[in-house]
mmCIF file of C-alpha atoms in Angstrom:
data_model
loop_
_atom_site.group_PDB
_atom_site.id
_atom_site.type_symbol
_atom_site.label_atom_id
_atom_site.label_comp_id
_atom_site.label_asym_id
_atom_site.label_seq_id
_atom_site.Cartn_x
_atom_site.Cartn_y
_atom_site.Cartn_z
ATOM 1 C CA UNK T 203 -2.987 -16.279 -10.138
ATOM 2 C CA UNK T 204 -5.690 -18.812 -8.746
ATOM 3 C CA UNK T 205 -7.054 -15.970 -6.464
ATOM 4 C CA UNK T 206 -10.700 -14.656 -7.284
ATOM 5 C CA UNK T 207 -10.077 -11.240 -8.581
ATOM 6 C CA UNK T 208 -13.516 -9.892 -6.954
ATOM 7 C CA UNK T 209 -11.882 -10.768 -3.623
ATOM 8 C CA UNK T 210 -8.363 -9.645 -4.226
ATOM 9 C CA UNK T 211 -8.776 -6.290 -6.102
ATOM 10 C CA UNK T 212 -5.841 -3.867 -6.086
ATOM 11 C CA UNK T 213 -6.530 -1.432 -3.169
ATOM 12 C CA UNK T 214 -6.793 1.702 -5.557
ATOM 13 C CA UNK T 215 -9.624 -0.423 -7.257
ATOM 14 C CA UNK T 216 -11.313 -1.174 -4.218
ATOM 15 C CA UNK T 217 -11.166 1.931 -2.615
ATOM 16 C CA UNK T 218 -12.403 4.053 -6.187
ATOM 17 C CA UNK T 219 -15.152 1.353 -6.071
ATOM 18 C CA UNK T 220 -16.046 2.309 -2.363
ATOM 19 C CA UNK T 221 -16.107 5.807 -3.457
ATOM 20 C CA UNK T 222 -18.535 5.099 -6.255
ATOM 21 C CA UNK T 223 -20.803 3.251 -4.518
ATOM 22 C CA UNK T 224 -21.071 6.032 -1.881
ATOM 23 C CA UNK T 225 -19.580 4.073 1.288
ATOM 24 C CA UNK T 226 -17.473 6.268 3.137
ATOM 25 C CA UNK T 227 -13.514 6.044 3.618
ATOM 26 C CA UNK T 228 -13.408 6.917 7.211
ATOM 27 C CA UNK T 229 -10.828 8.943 9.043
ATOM 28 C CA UNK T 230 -8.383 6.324 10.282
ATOM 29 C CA UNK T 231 -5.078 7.765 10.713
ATOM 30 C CA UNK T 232 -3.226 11.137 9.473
ATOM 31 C CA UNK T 233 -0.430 8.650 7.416
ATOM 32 C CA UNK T 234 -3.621 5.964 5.970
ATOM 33 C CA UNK T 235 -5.586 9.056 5.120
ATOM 34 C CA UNK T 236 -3.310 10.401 3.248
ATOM 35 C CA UNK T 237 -2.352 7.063 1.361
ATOM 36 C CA UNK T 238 -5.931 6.488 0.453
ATOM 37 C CA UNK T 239 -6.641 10.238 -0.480
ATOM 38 C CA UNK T 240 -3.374 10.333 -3.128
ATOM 39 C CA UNK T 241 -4.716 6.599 -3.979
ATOM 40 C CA UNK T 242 -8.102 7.444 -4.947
ATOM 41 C CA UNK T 243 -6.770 10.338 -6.823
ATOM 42 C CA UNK T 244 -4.464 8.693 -8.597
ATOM 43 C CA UNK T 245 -5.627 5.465 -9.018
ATOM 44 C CA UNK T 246 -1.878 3.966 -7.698
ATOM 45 C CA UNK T 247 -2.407 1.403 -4.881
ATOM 46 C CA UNK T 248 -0.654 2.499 -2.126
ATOM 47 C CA UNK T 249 0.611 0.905 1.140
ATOM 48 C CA UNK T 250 2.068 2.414 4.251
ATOM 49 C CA UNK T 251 3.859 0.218 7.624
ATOM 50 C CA UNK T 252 5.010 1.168 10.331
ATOM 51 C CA UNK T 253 8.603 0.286 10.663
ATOM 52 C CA UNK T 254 9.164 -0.635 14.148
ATOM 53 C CA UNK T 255 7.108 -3.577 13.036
ATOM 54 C CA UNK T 256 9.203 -4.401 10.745
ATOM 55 C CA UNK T 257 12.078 -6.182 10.549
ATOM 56 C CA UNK T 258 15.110 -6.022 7.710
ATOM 57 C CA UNK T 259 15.607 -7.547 5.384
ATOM 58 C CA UNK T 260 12.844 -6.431 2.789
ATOM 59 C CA UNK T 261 12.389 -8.070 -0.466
ATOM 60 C CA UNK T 262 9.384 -7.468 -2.545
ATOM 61 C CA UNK T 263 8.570 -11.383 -4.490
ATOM 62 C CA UNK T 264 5.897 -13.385 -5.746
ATOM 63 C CA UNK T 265 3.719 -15.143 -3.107
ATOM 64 C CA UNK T 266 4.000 -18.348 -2.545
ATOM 65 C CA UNK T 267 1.602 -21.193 -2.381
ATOM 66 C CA UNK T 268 0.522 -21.490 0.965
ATOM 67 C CA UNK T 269 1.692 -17.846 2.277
ATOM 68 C CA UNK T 270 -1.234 -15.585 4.274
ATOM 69 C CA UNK T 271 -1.618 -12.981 6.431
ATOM 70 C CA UNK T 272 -4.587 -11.376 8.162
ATOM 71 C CA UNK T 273 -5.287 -8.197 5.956
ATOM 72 C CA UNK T 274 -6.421 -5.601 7.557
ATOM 73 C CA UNK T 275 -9.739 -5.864 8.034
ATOM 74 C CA UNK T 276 -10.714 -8.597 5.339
ATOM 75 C CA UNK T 277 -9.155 -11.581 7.789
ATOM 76 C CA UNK T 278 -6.767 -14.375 6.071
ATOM 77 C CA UNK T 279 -4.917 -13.375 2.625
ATOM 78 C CA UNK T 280 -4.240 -15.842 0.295
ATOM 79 C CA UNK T 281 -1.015 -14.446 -0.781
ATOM 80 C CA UNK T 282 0.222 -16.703 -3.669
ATOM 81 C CA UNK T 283 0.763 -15.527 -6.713
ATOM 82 C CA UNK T 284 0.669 -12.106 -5.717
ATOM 83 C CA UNK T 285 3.331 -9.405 -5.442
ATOM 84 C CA UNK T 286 4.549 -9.201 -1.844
ATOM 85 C CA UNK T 287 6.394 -6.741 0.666
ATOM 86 C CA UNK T 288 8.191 -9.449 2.833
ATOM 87 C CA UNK T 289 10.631 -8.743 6.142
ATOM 88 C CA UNK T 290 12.600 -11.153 8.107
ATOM 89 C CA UNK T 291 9.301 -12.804 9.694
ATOM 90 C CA UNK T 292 7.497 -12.611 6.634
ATOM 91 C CA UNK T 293 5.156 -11.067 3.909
ATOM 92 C CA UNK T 294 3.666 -8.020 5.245
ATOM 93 C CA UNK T 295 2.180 -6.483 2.651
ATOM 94 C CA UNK T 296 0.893 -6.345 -1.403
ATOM 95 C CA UNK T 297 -0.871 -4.177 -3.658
ATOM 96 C CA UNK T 298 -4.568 -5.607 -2.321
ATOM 97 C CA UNK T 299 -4.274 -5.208 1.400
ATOM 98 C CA UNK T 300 -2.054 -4.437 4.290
ATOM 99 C CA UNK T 301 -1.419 -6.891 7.090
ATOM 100 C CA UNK T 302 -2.565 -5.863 10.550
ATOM 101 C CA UNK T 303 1.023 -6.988 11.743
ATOM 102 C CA UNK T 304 2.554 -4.030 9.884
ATOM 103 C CA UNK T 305 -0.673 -1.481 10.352
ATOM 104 C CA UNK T 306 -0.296 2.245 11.105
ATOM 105 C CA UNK T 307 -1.708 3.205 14.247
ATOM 106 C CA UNK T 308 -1.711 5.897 17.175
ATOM 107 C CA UNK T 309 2.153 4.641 17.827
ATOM 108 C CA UNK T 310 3.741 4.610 14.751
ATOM 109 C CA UNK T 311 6.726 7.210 14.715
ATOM 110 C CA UNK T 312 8.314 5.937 11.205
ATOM 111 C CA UNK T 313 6.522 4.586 7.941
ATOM 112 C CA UNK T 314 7.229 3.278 4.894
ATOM 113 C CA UNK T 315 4.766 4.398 2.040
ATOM 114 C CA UNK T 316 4.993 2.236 -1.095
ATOM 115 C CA UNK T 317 3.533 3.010 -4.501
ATOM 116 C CA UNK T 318 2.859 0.097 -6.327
ATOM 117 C CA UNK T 319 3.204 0.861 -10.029
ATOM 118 C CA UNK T 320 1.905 -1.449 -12.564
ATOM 119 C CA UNK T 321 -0.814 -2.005 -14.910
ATOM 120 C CA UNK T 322 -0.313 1.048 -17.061
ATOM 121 C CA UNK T 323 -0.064 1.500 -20.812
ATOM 122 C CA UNK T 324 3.659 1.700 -20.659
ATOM 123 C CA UNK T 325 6.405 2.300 -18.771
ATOM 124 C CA UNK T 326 6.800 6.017 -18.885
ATOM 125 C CA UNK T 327 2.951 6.186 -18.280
ATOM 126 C CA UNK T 328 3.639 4.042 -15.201
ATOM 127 C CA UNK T 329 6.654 6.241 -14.060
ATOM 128 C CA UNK T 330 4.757 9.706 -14.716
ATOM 129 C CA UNK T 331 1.987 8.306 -12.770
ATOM 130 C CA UNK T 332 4.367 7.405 -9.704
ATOM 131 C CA UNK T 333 6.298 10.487 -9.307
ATOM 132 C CA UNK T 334 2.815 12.542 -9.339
ATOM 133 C CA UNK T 335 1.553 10.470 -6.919
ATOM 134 C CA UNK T 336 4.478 10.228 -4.578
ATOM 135 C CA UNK T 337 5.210 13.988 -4.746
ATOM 136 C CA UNK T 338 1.490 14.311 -3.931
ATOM 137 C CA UNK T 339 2.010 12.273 -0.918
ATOM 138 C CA UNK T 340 5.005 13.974 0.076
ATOM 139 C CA UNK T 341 3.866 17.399 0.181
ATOM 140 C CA UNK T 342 0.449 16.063 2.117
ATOM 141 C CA UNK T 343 2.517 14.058 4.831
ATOM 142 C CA UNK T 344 4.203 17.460 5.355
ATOM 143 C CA UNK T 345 1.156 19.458 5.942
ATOM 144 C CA UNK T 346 -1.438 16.865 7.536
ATOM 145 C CA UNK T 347 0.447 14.043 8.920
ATOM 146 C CA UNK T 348 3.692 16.362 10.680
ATOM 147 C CA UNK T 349 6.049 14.401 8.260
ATOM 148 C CA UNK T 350 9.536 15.007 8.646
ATOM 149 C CA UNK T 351 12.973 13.634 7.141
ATOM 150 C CA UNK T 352 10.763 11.995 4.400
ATOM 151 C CA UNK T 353 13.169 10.087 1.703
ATOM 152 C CA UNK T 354 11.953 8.823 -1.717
ATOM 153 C CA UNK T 355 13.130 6.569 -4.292
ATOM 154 C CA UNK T 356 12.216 3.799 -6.723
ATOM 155 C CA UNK T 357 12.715 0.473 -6.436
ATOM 156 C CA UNK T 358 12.578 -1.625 -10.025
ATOM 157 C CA UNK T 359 12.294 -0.788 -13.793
#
């Protein structure tokens, strides 16, 4: 992908290697906790926007060369080559990091959670995998985060 893979590890990765290393995940938000809580459990990266920020249409493509964004946190993204969540004014967000332009915060009223599901040993691994995790998130959103009128469903294979 031309991006160093040490900088641009899949946020399930990088948060599981947080974890290890005992560096704390810190309370950020009701919504992000619960992302990174199902994510380190499952090992699924895991993004979540809030959609007032957004603007339709969404595609999810390859980046391309020459497309950033400031990740939250870890400054400018070089984006190409990787998989993308893009809106109307552009990529928002990927499997490695979330863009401070779409970022949950004390605001947000509506969210959009995605599981990213690749990189297992087949498909129906990668499918069994998903629905764990997202009913895992579900039921968590409901209890911790005051989630209401939560829909699901699966984009892809």
């Amino acid at each position: 992908m031309g991006n160093d893979p040490a900088r641009y590890r899949p946020a399930a990765e990088a948060l599981l290697r947080r974890a290890r290393q005992d560096k704390a995940v810190a309370p950020i938000h009701p919504v992000v906790d619960v992302n990174n809580m199902v994510s380190l459990d499952s090992g699924v990266s895991i993004g979540s926007y809030d959609l007032d920020r957004l603007h339709p249409p969404y595609l999810c493509r390859a980046g391309r060369e020459g497309e950033s964004y400031v990740g939250i946190g870890r400054g400018a993204l070089n984006l190409a080559g990787l998989p993308l969540l893009v809106d109307g004014t552009g990529p928002f967000g990927c499997p490695t990091s979330d863009s401070d332009r779409a970022a949950v915060g004390s605001e947000t009223q509506s969210v959009l959670m995605v599981l990213y599901g690749f990189g297992a040993a087949s498909e129906a691994a990668a499918h069994g995998a998903l629905d764990d995790a997202m009913a895992r998130a579900v039921r968590l959103l409901r209890e911790h985060a005051g989630a209401r009128d939560i829909q699901t469903g699966t984009v892809g294979g």
